[in-house]
């Protein structure tokens, strides 16, 4: 038999070997297994843990020591103020992508269109971008596509959780292969890591996140070379394309926008001041 506090100290020491966020991760794992709020952990220091609780905590620690990301163990990642179910079939939504959602929503508001605004999200993954936009958009519909059936299943679960089933449509498509309509806004956070960078990634990313969601060919730009020229065809007049990119890719991507005939091509920065988002109008 062990107290909650004793277990907390034990798992902090173990997590310390794999992450700098060991204190946070230990608390998150305990809160998840014991179904407690963080404050309750403090108030329940002397609680004796049951064998069942200890087994569940140990199983999660074992996974974490194997470098499975915490989010895949708790099956949860917060994004744009919403909780998303995540598993090994989808990229864990990153905080920088919230800036992309913010900009798309801001732009959508300026359009003030009488008709329902249409938005296409290419590579939905967990549905983070589509659902965050759908949740905050007064009048509009988001279509999300992905080549991965398993990712689409996750996006459907999240759309139901957030009550936006009527405002989103998901279907399988290899980029624009099965897309038949034009949209006012196209947005995408495509795979952009150069394949040679695999060895530089943390094991949590390299060994556990889907490679389909990560890698964009030798220089990371394969998807942009396909997506940008095709996007022109699937945008309404004055439609706009917003893309997320890697930390050093915006100049090459702006050129691809210009070569494809986009106007008013520009970029904006993430919260660390890195020019990461590129946009242009048809
Ligand atoms: C970087 S993840 C982005 C996921 C999500 N939008 C987000 O921001 O968290 C890229 C997504 O693109 C999808 N994908 C990869 N190749 C694709 C293709 N050819 N056509 C459509 N989607 C693709 C992957 O399955 C993955 O879900």
PDB file of N, CA, C and O and ligand atoms in Angstrom, residues 91-94 97 121-126 128-129 145-148 151 173-175 189-191 212-213 223 226, ligand 1:
ATOM      1  N   UNK A  91      -1.650  13.532 -35.561  1.00  0.00           N
ATOM      2  CA  UNK A  91      -0.663  14.458 -35.001  1.00  0.00           C
ATOM      3  C   UNK A  91      -1.254  15.101 -33.749  1.00  0.00           C
ATOM      4  O   UNK A  91      -2.441  15.436 -33.726  1.00  0.00           O
ATOM      5  N   UNK A  92      -0.447  15.274 -32.722  1.00  0.00           N
ATOM      6  CA  UNK A  92      -0.896  16.014 -31.539  1.00  0.00           C
ATOM      7  C   UNK A  92      -0.929  17.497 -31.935  1.00  0.00           C
ATOM      8  O   UNK A  92       0.093  18.039 -32.364  1.00  0.00           O
ATOM      9  N   UNK A  93      -2.096  18.142 -31.873  1.00  0.00           N
ATOM     10  CA  UNK A  93      -2.162  19.546 -32.306  1.00  0.00           C
ATOM     11  C   UNK A  93      -1.164  20.407 -31.535  1.00  0.00           C
ATOM     12  O   UNK A  93      -1.011  20.245 -30.321  1.00  0.00           O
ATOM     13  N   UNK A  94      -0.474  21.291 -32.262  1.00  0.00           N
ATOM     14  CA  UNK A  94       0.568  22.126 -31.669  1.00  0.00           C
ATOM     15  C   UNK A  94       0.026  23.525 -31.365  1.00  0.00           C
ATOM     16  O   UNK A  94      -0.810  24.045 -32.118  1.00  0.00           O
ATOM     17  N   UNK A  97      -0.313  26.294 -34.103  1.00  0.00           N
ATOM     18  CA  UNK A  97      -1.409  26.215 -35.075  1.00  0.00           C
ATOM     19  C   UNK A  97      -2.622  27.035 -34.609  1.00  0.00           C
ATOM     20  O   UNK A  97      -3.466  27.417 -35.413  1.00  0.00           O
ATOM     21  N   UNK A 121     -10.324  22.497 -45.050  1.00  0.00           N
ATOM     22  CA  UNK A 121      -9.124  22.230 -44.237  1.00  0.00           C
ATOM     23  C   UNK A 121      -8.476  20.948 -44.781  1.00  0.00           C
ATOM     24  O   UNK A 121      -9.060  19.866 -44.707  1.00  0.00           O
ATOM     25  N   UNK A 122      -7.263  21.096 -45.315  1.00  0.00           N
ATOM     26  CA  UNK A 122      -6.596  19.939 -45.936  1.00  0.00           C
ATOM     27  C   UNK A 122      -5.654  19.284 -44.926  1.00  0.00           C
ATOM     28  O   UNK A 122      -4.725  19.925 -44.427  1.00  0.00           O
ATOM     29  N   UNK A 123      -5.897  17.998 -44.649  1.00  0.00           N
ATOM     30  CA  UNK A 123      -5.098  17.263 -43.656  1.00  0.00           C
ATOM     31  C   UNK A 123      -5.643  17.522 -42.266  1.00  0.00           C
ATOM     32  O   UNK A 123      -4.942  18.079 -41.412  1.00  0.00           O
ATOM     33  N   UNK A 124      -6.880  17.100 -42.005  1.00  0.00           N
ATOM     34  CA  UNK A 124      -7.561  17.463 -40.749  1.00  0.00           C
ATOM     35  C   UNK A 124      -6.920  16.870 -39.509  1.00  0.00           C
ATOM     36  O   UNK A 124      -7.015  17.448 -38.436  1.00  0.00           O
ATOM     37  N   UNK A 125      -6.330  15.657 -39.630  1.00  0.00           N
ATOM     38  CA  UNK A 125      -5.783  15.010 -38.433  1.00  0.00           C
ATOM     39  C   UNK A 125      -6.868  14.833 -37.384  1.00  0.00           C
ATOM     40  O   UNK A 125      -7.951  14.311 -37.668  1.00  0.00           O
ATOM     41  N   UNK A 126      -6.624  15.341 -36.176  1.00  0.00           N
ATOM     42  CA  UNK A 126      -7.604  15.220 -35.080  1.00  0.00           C
ATOM     43  C   UNK A 126      -8.847  16.074 -35.316  1.00  0.00           C
ATOM     44  O   UNK A 126      -9.814  15.977 -34.567  1.00  0.00           O
ATOM     45  N   UNK A 128      -8.523  19.395 -35.285  1.00  0.00           N
ATOM     46  CA  UNK A 128      -8.285  20.582 -34.456  1.00  0.00           C
ATOM     47  C   UNK A 128      -8.631  21.890 -35.179  1.00  0.00           C
ATOM     48  O   UNK A 128      -9.400  22.712 -34.649  1.00  0.00           O
ATOM     49  N   UNK A 129      -8.087  22.079 -36.390  1.00  0.00           N
ATOM     50  CA  UNK A 129      -8.315  23.349 -37.098  1.00  0.00           C
ATOM     51  C   UNK A 129      -9.790  23.471 -37.489  1.00  0.00           C
ATOM     52  O   UNK A 129     -10.456  24.475 -37.202  1.00  0.00           O
ATOM     53  N   UNK A 145     -10.570  17.335 -45.085  1.00  0.00           N
ATOM     54  CA  UNK A 145     -10.179  16.114 -45.795  1.00  0.00           C
ATOM     55  C   UNK A 145      -8.850  15.588 -45.251  1.00  0.00           C
ATOM     56  O   UNK A 145      -8.033  16.351 -44.717  1.00  0.00           O
ATOM     57  N   UNK A 146      -8.675  14.299 -45.391  1.00  0.00           N
ATOM     58  CA  UNK A 146      -7.407  13.684 -44.982  1.00  0.00           C
ATOM     59  C   UNK A 146      -7.244  12.405 -45.800  1.00  0.00           C
ATOM     60  O   UNK A 146      -8.238  11.787 -46.188  1.00  0.00           O
ATOM     61  N   UNK A 147      -6.016  12.021 -46.024  1.00  0.00           N
ATOM     62  CA  UNK A 147      -5.753  10.768 -46.742  1.00  0.00           C
ATOM     63  C   UNK A 147      -5.887   9.578 -45.792  1.00  0.00           C
ATOM     64  O   UNK A 147      -6.047   8.440 -46.221  1.00  0.00           O
ATOM     65  N   UNK A 148      -5.840   9.853 -44.492  1.00  0.00           N
ATOM     66  CA  UNK A 148      -5.882   8.779 -43.493  1.00  0.00           C
ATOM     67  C   UNK A 148      -7.303   8.585 -42.958  1.00  0.00           C
ATOM     68  O   UNK A 148      -7.867   9.483 -42.323  1.00  0.00           O
ATOM     69  N   UNK A 151      -7.388   8.870 -39.187  1.00  0.00           N
ATOM     70  CA  UNK A 151      -7.416  10.259 -38.700  1.00  0.00           C
ATOM     71  C   UNK A 151      -8.835  10.810 -38.827  1.00  0.00           C
ATOM     72  O   UNK A 151      -9.340  11.466 -37.903  1.00  0.00           O
ATOM     73  N   UNK A 173      -9.581  12.076 -48.916  1.00  0.00           N
ATOM     74  CA  UNK A 173      -9.105  12.573 -50.198  1.00  0.00           C
ATOM     75  C   UNK A 173      -7.587  12.747 -50.135  1.00  0.00           C
ATOM     76  O   UNK A 173      -7.049  13.219 -49.141  1.00  0.00           O
ATOM     77  N   UNK A 174      -6.938  12.357 -51.211  1.00  0.00           N
ATOM     78  CA  UNK A 174      -5.508  12.621 -51.370  1.00  0.00           C
ATOM     79  C   UNK A 174      -5.423  14.034 -51.934  1.00  0.00           C
ATOM     80  O   UNK A 174      -5.693  14.253 -53.122  1.00  0.00           O
ATOM     81  N   UNK A 175      -5.073  14.989 -51.112  1.00  0.00           N
ATOM     82  CA  UNK A 175      -5.198  16.418 -51.449  1.00  0.00           C
ATOM     83  C   UNK A 175      -6.548  16.663 -52.128  1.00  0.00           C
ATOM     84  O   UNK A 175      -7.572  16.319 -51.552  1.00  0.00           O
ATOM     85  N   UNK A 189      -2.361  22.721 -42.540  1.00  0.00           N
ATOM     86  CA  UNK A 189      -1.099  22.539 -41.828  1.00  0.00           C
ATOM     87  C   UNK A 189      -0.554  21.206 -42.343  1.00  0.00           C
ATOM     88  O   UNK A 189      -0.753  20.180 -41.731  1.00  0.00           O
ATOM     89  N   UNK A 190       0.098  21.235 -43.500  1.00  0.00           N
ATOM     90  CA  UNK A 190       0.491  19.961 -44.119  1.00  0.00           C
ATOM     91  C   UNK A 190       1.763  19.378 -43.478  1.00  0.00           C
ATOM     92  O   UNK A 190       2.434  20.060 -42.705  1.00  0.00           O
ATOM     93  N   UNK A 191       2.091  18.140 -43.807  1.00  0.00           N
ATOM     94  CA  UNK A 191       3.365  17.574 -43.304  1.00  0.00           C
ATOM     95  C   UNK A 191       4.517  18.359 -43.922  1.00  0.00           C
ATOM     96  O   UNK A 191       4.532  18.540 -45.130  1.00  0.00           O
ATOM     97  N   UNK A 212       3.030   9.908 -41.710  1.00  0.00           N
ATOM     98  CA  UNK A 212       2.177  10.502 -42.753  1.00  0.00           C
ATOM     99  C   UNK A 212       1.840  11.960 -42.427  1.00  0.00           C
ATOM    100  O   UNK A 212       1.590  12.769 -43.317  1.00  0.00           O
ATOM    101  N   UNK A 213       1.822  12.276 -41.143  1.00  0.00           N
ATOM    102  CA  UNK A 213       1.474  13.635 -40.714  1.00  0.00           C
ATOM    103  C   UNK A 213       2.710  14.523 -40.592  1.00  0.00           C
ATOM    104  O   UNK A 213       2.589  15.736 -40.436  1.00  0.00           O
ATOM    105  N   UNK A 223       4.503  18.720 -50.278  1.00  0.00           N
ATOM    106  CA  UNK A 223       3.057  19.002 -50.241  1.00  0.00           C
ATOM    107  C   UNK A 223       2.739  20.387 -50.778  1.00  0.00           C
ATOM    108  O   UNK A 223       1.733  20.584 -51.443  1.00  0.00           O
ATOM    109  N   UNK A 226       2.610  20.455 -54.532  1.00  0.00           N
ATOM    110  CA  UNK A 226       1.371  19.892 -55.097  1.00  0.00           C
ATOM    111  C   UNK A 226       0.177  20.777 -54.752  1.00  0.00           C
ATOM    112  O   UNK A 226      -0.684  21.033 -55.589  1.00  0.00           O
TER     113      UNK A 226
HETATM  114  C1  LIG B   1       0.727  18.020 -39.868  1.00  0.00           C
HETATM  115  S1  LIG B   1      -0.737  17.023 -39.814  1.00  0.00           S
HETATM  116  C2  LIG B   1      -1.939  18.259 -39.402  1.00  0.00           C
HETATM  117  C3  LIG B   1      -3.098  17.738 -38.617  1.00  0.00           C
HETATM  118  C4  LIG B   1      -4.027  18.843 -38.094  1.00  0.00           C
HETATM  119  N1  LIG B   1      -4.554  19.643 -39.157  1.00  0.00           N
HETATM  120  C5  LIG B   1      -3.307  19.732 -37.107  1.00  0.00           C
HETATM  121  O1  LIG B   1      -2.936  20.852 -37.468  1.00  0.00           O
HETATM  122  O2  LIG B   1      -3.085  19.301 -35.964  1.00  0.00           O
HETATM  123  C6  LIG B   1      -0.973  16.706 -41.521  1.00  0.00           C
HETATM  124  C7  LIG B   1      -2.180  15.848 -41.885  1.00  0.00           C
HETATM  125  O3  LIG B   1      -2.179  15.695 -43.317  1.00  0.00           O
HETATM  126  C8  LIG B   1      -2.592  14.385 -43.645  1.00  0.00           C
HETATM  127  N2  LIG B   1      -2.104  14.049 -44.980  1.00  0.00           N
HETATM  128  C9  LIG B   1      -0.889  13.562 -45.333  1.00  0.00           C
HETATM  129  N3  LIG B   1      -0.823  13.384 -46.659  1.00  0.00           N
HETATM  130  C10 LIG B   1      -2.015  13.782 -47.160  1.00  0.00           C
HETATM  131  C11 LIG B   1      -2.553  13.827 -48.479  1.00  0.00           C
HETATM  132  N4  LIG B   1      -1.845  13.446 -49.556  1.00  0.00           N
HETATM  133  N5  LIG B   1      -3.818  14.262 -48.646  1.00  0.00           N
HETATM  134  C12 LIG B   1      -4.565  14.649 -47.566  1.00  0.00           C
HETATM  135  N6  LIG B   1      -4.102  14.630 -46.301  1.00  0.00           N
HETATM  136  C13 LIG B   1      -2.842  14.205 -46.094  1.00  0.00           C
HETATM  137  C14 LIG B   1      -2.022  13.513 -42.546  1.00  0.00           C
HETATM  138  O4  LIG B   1      -2.712  12.285 -42.437  1.00  0.00           O
HETATM  139  C15 LIG B   1      -2.179  14.435 -41.321  1.00  0.00           C
HETATM  140  O5  LIG B   1      -3.402  14.175 -40.659  1.00  0.00           O
END
